[in-house]
PDB file of C-alpha atoms in Angstrom:
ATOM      1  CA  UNK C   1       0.000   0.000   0.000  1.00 52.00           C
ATOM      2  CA  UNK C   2       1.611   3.515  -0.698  1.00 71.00           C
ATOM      3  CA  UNK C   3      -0.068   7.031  -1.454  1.00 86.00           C
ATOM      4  CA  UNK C   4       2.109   9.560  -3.355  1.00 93.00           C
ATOM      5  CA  UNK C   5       1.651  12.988  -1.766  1.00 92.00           C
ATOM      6  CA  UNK C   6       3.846  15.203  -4.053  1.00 93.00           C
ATOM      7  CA  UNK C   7       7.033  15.532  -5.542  1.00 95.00           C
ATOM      8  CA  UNK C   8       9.175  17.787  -3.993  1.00 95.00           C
ATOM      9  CA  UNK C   9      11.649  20.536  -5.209  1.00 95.00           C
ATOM     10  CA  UNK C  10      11.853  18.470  -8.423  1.00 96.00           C
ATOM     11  CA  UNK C  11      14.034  16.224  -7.326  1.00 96.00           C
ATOM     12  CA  UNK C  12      12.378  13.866  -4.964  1.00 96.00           C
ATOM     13  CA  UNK C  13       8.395  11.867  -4.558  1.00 96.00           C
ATOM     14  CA  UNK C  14       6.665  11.858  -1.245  1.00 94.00           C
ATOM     15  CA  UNK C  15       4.980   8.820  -0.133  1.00 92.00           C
ATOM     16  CA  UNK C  16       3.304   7.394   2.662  1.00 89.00           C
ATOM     17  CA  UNK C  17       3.614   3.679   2.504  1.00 85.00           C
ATOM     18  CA  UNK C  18       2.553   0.751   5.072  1.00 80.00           C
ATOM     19  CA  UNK C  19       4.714  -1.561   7.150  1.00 73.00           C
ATOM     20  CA  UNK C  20       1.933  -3.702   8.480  1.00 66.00           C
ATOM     21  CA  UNK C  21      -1.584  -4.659   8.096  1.00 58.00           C
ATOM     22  CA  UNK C  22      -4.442  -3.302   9.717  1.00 55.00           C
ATOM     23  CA  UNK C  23      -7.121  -5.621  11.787  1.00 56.00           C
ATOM     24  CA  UNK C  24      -9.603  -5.219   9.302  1.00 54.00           C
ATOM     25  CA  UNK C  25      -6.797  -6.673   6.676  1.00 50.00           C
ATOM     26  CA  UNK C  26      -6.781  -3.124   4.945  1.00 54.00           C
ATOM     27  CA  UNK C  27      -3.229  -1.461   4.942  1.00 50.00           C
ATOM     28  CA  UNK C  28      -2.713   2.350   5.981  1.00 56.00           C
ATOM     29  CA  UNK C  29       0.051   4.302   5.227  1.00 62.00           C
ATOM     30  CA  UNK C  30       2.202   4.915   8.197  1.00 79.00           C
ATOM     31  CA  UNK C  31       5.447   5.473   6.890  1.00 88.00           C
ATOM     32  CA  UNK C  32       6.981   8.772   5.744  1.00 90.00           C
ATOM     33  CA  UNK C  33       9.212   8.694   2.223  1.00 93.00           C
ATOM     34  CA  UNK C  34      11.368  10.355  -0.037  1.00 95.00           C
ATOM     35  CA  UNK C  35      11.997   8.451  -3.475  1.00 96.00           C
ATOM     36  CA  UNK C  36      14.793   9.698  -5.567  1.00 97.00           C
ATOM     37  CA  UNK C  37      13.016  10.185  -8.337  1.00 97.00           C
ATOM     38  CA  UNK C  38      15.733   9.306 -10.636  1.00 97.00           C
ATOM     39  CA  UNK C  39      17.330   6.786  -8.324  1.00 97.00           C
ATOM     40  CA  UNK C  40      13.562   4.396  -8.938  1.00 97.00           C
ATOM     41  CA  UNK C  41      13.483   5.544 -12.501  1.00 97.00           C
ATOM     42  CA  UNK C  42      16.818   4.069 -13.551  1.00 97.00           C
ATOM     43  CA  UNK C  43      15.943   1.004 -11.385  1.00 97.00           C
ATOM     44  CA  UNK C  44      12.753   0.556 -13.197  1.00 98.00           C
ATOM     45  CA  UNK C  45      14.565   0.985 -16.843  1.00 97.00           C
ATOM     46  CA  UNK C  46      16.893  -1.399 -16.020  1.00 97.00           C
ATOM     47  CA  UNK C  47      14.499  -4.541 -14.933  1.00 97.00           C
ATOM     48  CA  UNK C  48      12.780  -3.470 -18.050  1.00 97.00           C
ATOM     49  CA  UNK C  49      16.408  -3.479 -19.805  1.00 97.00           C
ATOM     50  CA  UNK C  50      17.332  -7.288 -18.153  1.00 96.00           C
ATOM     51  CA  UNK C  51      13.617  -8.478 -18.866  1.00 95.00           C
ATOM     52  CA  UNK C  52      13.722  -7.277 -22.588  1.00 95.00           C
ATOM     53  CA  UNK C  53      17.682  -8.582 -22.856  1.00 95.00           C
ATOM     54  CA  UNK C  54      16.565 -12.238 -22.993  1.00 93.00           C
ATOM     55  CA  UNK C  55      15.057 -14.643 -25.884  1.00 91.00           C
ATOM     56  CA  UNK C  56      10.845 -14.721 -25.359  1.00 87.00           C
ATOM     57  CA  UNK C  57      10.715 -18.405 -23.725  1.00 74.00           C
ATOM     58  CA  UNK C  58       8.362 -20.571 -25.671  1.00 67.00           C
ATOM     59  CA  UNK C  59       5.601 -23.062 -23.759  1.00 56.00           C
ATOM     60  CA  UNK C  60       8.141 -26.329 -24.879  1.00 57.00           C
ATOM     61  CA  UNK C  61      11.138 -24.075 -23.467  1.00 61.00           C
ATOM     62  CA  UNK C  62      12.977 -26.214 -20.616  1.00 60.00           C
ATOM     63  CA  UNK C  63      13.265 -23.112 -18.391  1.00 64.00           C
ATOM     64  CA  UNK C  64      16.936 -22.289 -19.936  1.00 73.00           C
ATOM     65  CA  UNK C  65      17.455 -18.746 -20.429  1.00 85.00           C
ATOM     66  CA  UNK C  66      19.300 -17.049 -23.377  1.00 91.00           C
ATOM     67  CA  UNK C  67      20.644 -13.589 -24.111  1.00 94.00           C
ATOM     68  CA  UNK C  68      19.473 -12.147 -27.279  1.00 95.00           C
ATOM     69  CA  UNK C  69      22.834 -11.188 -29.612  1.00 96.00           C
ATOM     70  CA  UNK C  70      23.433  -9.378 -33.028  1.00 96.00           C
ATOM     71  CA  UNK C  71      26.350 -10.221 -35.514  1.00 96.00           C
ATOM     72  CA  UNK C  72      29.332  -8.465 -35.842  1.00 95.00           C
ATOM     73  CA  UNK C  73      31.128  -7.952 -39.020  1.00 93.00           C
ATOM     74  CA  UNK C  74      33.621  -8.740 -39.706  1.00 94.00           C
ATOM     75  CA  UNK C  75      34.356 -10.796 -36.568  1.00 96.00           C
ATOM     76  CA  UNK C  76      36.345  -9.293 -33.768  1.00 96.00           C
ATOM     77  CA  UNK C  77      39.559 -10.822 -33.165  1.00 96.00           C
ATOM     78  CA  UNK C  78      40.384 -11.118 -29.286  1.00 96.00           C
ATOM     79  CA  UNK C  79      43.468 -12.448 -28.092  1.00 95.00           C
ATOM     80  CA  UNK C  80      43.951 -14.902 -25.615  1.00 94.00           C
ATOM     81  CA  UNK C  81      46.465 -17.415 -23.802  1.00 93.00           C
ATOM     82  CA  UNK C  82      46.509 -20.847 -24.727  1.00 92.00           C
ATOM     83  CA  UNK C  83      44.836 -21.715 -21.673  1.00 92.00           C
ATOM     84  CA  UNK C  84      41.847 -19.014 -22.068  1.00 93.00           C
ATOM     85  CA  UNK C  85      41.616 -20.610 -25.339  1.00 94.00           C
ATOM     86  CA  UNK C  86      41.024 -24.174 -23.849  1.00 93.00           C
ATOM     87  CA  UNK C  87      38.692 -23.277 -21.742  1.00 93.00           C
ATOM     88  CA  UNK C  88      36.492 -20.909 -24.217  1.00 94.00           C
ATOM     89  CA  UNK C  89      36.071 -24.290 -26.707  1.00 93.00           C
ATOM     90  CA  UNK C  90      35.682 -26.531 -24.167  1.00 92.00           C
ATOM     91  CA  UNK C  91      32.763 -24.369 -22.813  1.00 91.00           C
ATOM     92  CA  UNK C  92      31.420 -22.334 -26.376  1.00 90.00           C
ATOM     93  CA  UNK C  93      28.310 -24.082 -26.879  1.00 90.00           C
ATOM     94  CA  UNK C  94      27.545 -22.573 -22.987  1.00 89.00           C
ATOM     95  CA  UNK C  95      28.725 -19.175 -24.028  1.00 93.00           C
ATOM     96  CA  UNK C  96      25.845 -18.552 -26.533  1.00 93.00           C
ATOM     97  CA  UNK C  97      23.315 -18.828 -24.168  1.00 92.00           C
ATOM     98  CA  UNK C  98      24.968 -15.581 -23.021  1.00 93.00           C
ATOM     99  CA  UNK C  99      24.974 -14.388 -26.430  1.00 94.00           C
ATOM    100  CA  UNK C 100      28.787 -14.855 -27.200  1.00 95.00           C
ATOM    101  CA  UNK C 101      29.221 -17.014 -30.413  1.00 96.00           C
ATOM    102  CA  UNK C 102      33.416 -17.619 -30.752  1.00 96.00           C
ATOM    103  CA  UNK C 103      35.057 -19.576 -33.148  1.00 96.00           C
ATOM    104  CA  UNK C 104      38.861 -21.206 -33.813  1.00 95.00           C
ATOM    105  CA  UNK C 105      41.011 -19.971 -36.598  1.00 94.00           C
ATOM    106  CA  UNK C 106      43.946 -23.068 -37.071  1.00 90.00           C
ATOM    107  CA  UNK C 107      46.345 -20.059 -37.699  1.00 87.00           C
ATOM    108  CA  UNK C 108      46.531 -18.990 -34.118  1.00 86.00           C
ATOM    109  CA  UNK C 109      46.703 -20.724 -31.394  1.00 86.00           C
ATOM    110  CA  UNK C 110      46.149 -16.989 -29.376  1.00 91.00           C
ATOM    111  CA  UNK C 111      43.241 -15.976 -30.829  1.00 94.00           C
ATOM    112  CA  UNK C 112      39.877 -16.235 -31.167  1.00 96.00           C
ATOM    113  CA  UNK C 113      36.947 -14.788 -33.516  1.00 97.00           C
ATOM    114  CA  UNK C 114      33.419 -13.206 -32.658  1.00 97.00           C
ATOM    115  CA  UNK C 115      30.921 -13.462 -34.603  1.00 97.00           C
ATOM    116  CA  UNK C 116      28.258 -12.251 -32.145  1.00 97.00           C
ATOM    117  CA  UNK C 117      27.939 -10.384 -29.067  1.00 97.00           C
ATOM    118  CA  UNK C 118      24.972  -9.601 -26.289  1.00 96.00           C
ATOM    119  CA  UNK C 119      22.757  -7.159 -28.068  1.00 96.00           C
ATOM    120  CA  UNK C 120      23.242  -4.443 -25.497  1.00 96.00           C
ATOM    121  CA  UNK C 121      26.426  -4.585 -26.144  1.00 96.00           C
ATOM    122  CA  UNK C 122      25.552  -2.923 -29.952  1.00 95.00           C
ATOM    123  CA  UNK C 123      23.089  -0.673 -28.604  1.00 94.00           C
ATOM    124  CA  UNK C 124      25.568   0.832 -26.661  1.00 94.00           C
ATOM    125  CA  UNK C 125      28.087   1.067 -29.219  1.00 94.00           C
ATOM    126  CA  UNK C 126      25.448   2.873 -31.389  1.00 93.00           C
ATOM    127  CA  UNK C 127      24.514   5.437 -28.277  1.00 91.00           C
ATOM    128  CA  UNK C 128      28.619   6.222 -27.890  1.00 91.00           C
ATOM    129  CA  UNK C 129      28.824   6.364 -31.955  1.00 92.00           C
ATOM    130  CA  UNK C 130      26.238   9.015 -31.827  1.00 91.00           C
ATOM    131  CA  UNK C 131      27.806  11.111 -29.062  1.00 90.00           C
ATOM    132  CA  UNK C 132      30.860  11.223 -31.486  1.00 93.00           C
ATOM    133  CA  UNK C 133      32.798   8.728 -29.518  1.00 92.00           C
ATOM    134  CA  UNK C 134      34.923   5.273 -29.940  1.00 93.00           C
ATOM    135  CA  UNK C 135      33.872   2.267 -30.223  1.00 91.00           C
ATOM    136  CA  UNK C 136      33.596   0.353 -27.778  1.00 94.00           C
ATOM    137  CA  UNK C 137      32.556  -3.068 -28.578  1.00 95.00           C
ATOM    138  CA  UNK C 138      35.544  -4.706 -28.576  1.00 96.00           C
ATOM    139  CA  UNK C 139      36.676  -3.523 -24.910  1.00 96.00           C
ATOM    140  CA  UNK C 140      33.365  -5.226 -23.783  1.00 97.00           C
ATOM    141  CA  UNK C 141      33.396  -8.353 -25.213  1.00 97.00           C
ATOM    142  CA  UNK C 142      37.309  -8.561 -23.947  1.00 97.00           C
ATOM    143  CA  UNK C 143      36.313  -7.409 -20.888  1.00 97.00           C
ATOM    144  CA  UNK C 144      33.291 -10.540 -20.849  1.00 96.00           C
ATOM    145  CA  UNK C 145      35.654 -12.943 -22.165  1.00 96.00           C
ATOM    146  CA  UNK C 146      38.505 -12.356 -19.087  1.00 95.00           C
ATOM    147  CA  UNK C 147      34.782 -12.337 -16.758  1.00 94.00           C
ATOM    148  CA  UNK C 148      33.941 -15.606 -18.292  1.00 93.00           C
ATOM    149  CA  UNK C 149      37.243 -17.198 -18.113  1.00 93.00           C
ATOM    150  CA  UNK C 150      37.783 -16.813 -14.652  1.00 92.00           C
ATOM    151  CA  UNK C 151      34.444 -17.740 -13.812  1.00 91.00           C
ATOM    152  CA  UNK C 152      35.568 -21.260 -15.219  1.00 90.00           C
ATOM    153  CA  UNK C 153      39.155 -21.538 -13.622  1.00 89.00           C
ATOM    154  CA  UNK C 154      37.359 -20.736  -9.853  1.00 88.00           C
ATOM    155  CA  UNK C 155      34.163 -22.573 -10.453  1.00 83.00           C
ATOM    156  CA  UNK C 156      33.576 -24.807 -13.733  1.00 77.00           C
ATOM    157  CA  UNK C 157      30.771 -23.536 -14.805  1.00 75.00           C
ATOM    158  CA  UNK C 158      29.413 -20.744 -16.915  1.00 73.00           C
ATOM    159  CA  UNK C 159      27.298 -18.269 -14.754  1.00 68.00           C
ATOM    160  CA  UNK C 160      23.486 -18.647 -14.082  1.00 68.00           C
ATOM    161  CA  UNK C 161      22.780 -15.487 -13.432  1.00 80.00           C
ATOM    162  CA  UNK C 162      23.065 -12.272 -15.301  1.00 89.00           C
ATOM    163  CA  UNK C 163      26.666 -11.123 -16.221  1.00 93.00           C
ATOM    164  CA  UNK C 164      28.402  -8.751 -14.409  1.00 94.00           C
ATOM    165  CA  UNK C 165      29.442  -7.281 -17.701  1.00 96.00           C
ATOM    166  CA  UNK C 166      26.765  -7.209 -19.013  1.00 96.00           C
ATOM    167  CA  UNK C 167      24.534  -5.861 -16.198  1.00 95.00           C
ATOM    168  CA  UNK C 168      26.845  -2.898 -15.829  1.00 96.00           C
ATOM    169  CA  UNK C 169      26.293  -2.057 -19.719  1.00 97.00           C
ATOM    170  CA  UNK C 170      22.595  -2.185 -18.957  1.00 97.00           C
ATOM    171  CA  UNK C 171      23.042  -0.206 -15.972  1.00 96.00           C
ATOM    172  CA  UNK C 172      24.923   2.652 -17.765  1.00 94.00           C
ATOM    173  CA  UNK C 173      21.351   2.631 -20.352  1.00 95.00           C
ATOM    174  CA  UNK C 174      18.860   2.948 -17.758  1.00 96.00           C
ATOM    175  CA  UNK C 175      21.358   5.582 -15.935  1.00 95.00           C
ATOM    176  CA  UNK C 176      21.637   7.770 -19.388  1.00 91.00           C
ATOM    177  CA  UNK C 177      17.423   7.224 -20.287  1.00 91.00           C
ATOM    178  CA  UNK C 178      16.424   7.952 -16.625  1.00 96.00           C
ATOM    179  CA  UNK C 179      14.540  11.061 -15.079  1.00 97.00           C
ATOM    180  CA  UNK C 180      16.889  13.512 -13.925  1.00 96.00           C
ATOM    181  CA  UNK C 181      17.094  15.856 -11.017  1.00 95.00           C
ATOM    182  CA  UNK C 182      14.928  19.169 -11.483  1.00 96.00           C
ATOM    183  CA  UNK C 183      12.747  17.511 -14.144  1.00 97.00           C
ATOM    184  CA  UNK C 184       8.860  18.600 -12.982  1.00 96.00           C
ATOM    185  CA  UNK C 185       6.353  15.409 -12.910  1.00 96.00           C
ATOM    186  CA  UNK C 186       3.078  15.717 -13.106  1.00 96.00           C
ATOM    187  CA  UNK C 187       0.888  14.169  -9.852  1.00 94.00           C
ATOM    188  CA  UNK C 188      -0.388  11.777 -12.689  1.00 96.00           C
ATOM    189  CA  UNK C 189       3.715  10.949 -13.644  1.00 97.00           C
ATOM    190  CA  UNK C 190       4.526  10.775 -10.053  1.00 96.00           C
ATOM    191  CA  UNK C 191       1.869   7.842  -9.394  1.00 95.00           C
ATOM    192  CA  UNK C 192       3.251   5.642 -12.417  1.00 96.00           C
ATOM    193  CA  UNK C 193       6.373   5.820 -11.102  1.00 97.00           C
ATOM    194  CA  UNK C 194       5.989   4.919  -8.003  1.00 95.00           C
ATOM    195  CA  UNK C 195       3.929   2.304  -9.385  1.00 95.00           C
ATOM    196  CA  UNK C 196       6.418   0.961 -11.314  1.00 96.00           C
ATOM    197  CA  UNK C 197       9.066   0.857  -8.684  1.00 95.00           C
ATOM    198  CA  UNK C 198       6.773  -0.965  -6.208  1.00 93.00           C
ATOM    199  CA  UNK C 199       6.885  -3.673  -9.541  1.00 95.00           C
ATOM    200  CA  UNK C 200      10.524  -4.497  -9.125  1.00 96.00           C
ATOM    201  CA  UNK C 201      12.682  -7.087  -7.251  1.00 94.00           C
ATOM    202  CA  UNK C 202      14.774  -4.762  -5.816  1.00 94.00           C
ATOM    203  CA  UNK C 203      13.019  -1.427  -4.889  1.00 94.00           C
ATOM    204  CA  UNK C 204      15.277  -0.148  -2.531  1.00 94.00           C
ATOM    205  CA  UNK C 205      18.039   0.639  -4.658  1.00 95.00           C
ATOM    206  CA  UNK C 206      19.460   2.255  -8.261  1.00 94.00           C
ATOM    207  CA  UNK C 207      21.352   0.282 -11.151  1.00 93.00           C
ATOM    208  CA  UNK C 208      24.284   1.010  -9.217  1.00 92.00           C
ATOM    209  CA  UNK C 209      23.222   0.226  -6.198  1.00 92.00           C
ATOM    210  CA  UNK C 210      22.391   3.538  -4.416  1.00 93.00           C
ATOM    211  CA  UNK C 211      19.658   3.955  -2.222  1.00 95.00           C
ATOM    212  CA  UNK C 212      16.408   4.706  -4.164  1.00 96.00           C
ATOM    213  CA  UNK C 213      14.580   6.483  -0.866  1.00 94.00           C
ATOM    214  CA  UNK C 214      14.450   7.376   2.328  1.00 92.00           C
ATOM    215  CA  UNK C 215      12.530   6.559   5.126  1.00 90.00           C
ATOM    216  CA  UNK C 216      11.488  10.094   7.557  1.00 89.00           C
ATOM    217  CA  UNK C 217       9.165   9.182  10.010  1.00 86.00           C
ATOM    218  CA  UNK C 218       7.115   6.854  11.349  1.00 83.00           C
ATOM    219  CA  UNK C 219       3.718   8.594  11.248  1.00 79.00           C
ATOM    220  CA  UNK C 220       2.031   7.216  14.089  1.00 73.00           C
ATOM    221  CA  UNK C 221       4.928   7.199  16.398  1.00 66.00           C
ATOM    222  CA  UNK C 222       4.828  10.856  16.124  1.00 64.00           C
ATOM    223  CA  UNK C 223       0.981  10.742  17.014  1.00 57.00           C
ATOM    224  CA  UNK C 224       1.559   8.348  19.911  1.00 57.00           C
ATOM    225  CA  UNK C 225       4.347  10.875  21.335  1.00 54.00           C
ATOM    226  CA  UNK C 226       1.573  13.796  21.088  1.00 53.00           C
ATOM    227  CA  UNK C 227      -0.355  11.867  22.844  1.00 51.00           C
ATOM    228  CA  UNK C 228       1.868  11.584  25.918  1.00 53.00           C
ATOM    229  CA  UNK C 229       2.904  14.524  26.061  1.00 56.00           C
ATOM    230  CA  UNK C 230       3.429  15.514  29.726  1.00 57.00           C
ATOM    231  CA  UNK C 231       1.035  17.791  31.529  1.00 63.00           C
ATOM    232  CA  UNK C 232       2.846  20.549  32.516  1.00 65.00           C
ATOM    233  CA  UNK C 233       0.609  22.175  34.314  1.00 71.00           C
ATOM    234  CA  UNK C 234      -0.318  19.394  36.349  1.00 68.00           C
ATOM    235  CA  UNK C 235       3.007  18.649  37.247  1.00 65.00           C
ATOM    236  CA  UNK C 236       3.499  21.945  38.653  1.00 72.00           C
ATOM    237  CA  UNK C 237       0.652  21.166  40.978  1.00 75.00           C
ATOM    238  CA  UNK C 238       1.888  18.332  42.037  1.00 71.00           C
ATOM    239  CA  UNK C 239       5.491  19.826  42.924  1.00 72.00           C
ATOM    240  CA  UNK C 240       4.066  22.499  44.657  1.00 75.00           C
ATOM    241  CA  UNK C 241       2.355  20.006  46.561  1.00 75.00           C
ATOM    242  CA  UNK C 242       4.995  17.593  47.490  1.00 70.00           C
ATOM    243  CA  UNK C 243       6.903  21.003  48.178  1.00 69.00           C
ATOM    244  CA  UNK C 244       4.372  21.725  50.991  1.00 74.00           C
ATOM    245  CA  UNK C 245       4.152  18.300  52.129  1.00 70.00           C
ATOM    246  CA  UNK C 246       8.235  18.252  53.030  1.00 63.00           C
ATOM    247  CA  UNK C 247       8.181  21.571  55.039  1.00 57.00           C
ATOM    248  CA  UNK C 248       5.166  20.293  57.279  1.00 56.00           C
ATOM    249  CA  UNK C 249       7.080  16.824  57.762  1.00 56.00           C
ATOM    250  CA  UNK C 250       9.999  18.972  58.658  1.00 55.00           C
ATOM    251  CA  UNK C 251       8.214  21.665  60.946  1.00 54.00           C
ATOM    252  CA  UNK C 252       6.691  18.539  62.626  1.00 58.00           C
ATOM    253  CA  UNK C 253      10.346  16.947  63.514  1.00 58.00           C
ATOM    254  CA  UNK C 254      11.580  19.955  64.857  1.00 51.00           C
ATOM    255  CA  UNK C 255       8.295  20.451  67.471  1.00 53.00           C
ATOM    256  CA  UNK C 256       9.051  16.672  68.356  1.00 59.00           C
ATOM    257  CA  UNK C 257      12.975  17.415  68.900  1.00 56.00           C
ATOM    258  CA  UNK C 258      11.848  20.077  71.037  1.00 45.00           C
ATOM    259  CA  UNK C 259       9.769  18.540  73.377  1.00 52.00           C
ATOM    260  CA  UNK C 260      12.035  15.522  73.865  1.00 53.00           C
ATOM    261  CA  UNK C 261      14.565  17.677  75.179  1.00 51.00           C
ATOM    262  CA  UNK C 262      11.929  19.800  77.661  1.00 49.00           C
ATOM    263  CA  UNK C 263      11.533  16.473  79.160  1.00 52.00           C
ATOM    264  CA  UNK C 264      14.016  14.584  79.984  1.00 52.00           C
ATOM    265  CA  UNK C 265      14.067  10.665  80.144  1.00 49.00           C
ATOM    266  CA  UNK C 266      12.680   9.121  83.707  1.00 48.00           C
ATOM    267  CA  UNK C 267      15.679   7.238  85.560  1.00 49.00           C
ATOM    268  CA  UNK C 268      15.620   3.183  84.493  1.00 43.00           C
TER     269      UNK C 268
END
């Protein structure tokens, strides 16, 4: 359950959102928030990015997930040690599942040619090509080849889970196509978002892993602390009470003290 109030100073979304259920089962907003706005929009871009990353699974599919890729020609050559180069044909027919297709030349014995890559890794060529910068392609896929390799020496196996490599190229999209600072939302814009972020696996944080909001106040802490609120006024009473109630004890000690020592003790 969450309720956006309004975004503030164009930077940031208040919310109230729940942290437990009510008896009646409904949930009410008790907790105070500030979502970055373009901390949860990069996060949402980049589940979207992962999600849309990977081959549609068909019905006859046996659950084994696989990295769309685009060709590259000609093929990039990559160098690599004898040893890198035992391990990458041992293991090839793994590596396309993460969108890597590598083949053998018999000339070389250190090197190896790629015919296709991770499609992200072309999209963001193409977004650095239009900036009027390098290419960068080929620094990626060496950069995923030394990831890969080493994965293999430590472990064995090719990696289950999403690349580090190519998880940071994804990151560095949803960073560049996110909301920024000081852009104005609409109450309407503000909603969606929220929306959206409350849709991922990992809410709490950005595609680098920066928090994604803040947590201000527990609403109604602050409404049980107003409700004990001392009574000043009453206390005063009392003080000036007790106050009275210590001279009298005292004024009555002294008038025993003195009539103790008017009369003396009787002789055993």
């Amino acid at each position: 359950m969450r309720m956006v109030l309004q975004q503030v100073d164009n930077k940031f979304i208040a919310c109230l959102m729940s942290t437990k259920t009510e008896e009646n089962g409904e949930a009410g907003g008790n907790l105070l928030v500030l979502v970055d706005q373009h901390a949860a929009h990069e996060r949402v871009r980049l589940e979207q990015l992962i999600t849309d990353s990977y081959e549609k699974q068909k019905p006859q599919d046996s659950g084994r997930k696989k990295l769309l890729s685009s060709v590259v020609s000609p093929p990039l050559e990559i160098k690599v040690t004898e040893e890198q180069r035992r391990l990458l044909r041992c293991y090839h027919k793994n590596l396309e599942d993460l969108g890597l297709e590598i083949t053998f030349p018999d000339t070389s014995d250190s090197l190896v040619l790629v015919g296709k890559v991770p499609l992200c890794f072309v999209e963001r060529e193409a977004n650095e090509l239009r900036r009027g910068r390098a290419p960068v392609t080929k620094s990626i896929v060496e950069e995923f080849i030394r990831e890969q390799v080493e994965l293999l020496q430590t472990t064995g196996a090719i990696q289950g889970t999403l690349p580090l490599t190519v998880q940071k190229v994804l990151a560095s999209q949803a960073c560049h196509g996110a909301i920024k600072f000081n852009d104005g939302l609409s109450p309407e814009e503000s909603c969606r978002l929220i929306e959206g972020l409350s849709r991922c696996q990992l809410p709490f944080q950005c595609a680098h892993g920066r928090p994604s909001m803040l947590p201000l106040a527990d609403i109604e802490h602050l409404e049980q602390e107003r409700q004990i609120k001392p009574n000043l006024a009453k206390l005063r009473k009392m003080a000036q009470a007790w106050h009275r109630f210590g001279k009298a004890e005292r004024c009555d000690d002294a008038r025993q003290s003195l009539e103790a020592s008017m009369h003396p003790c009787e002789p055993p």
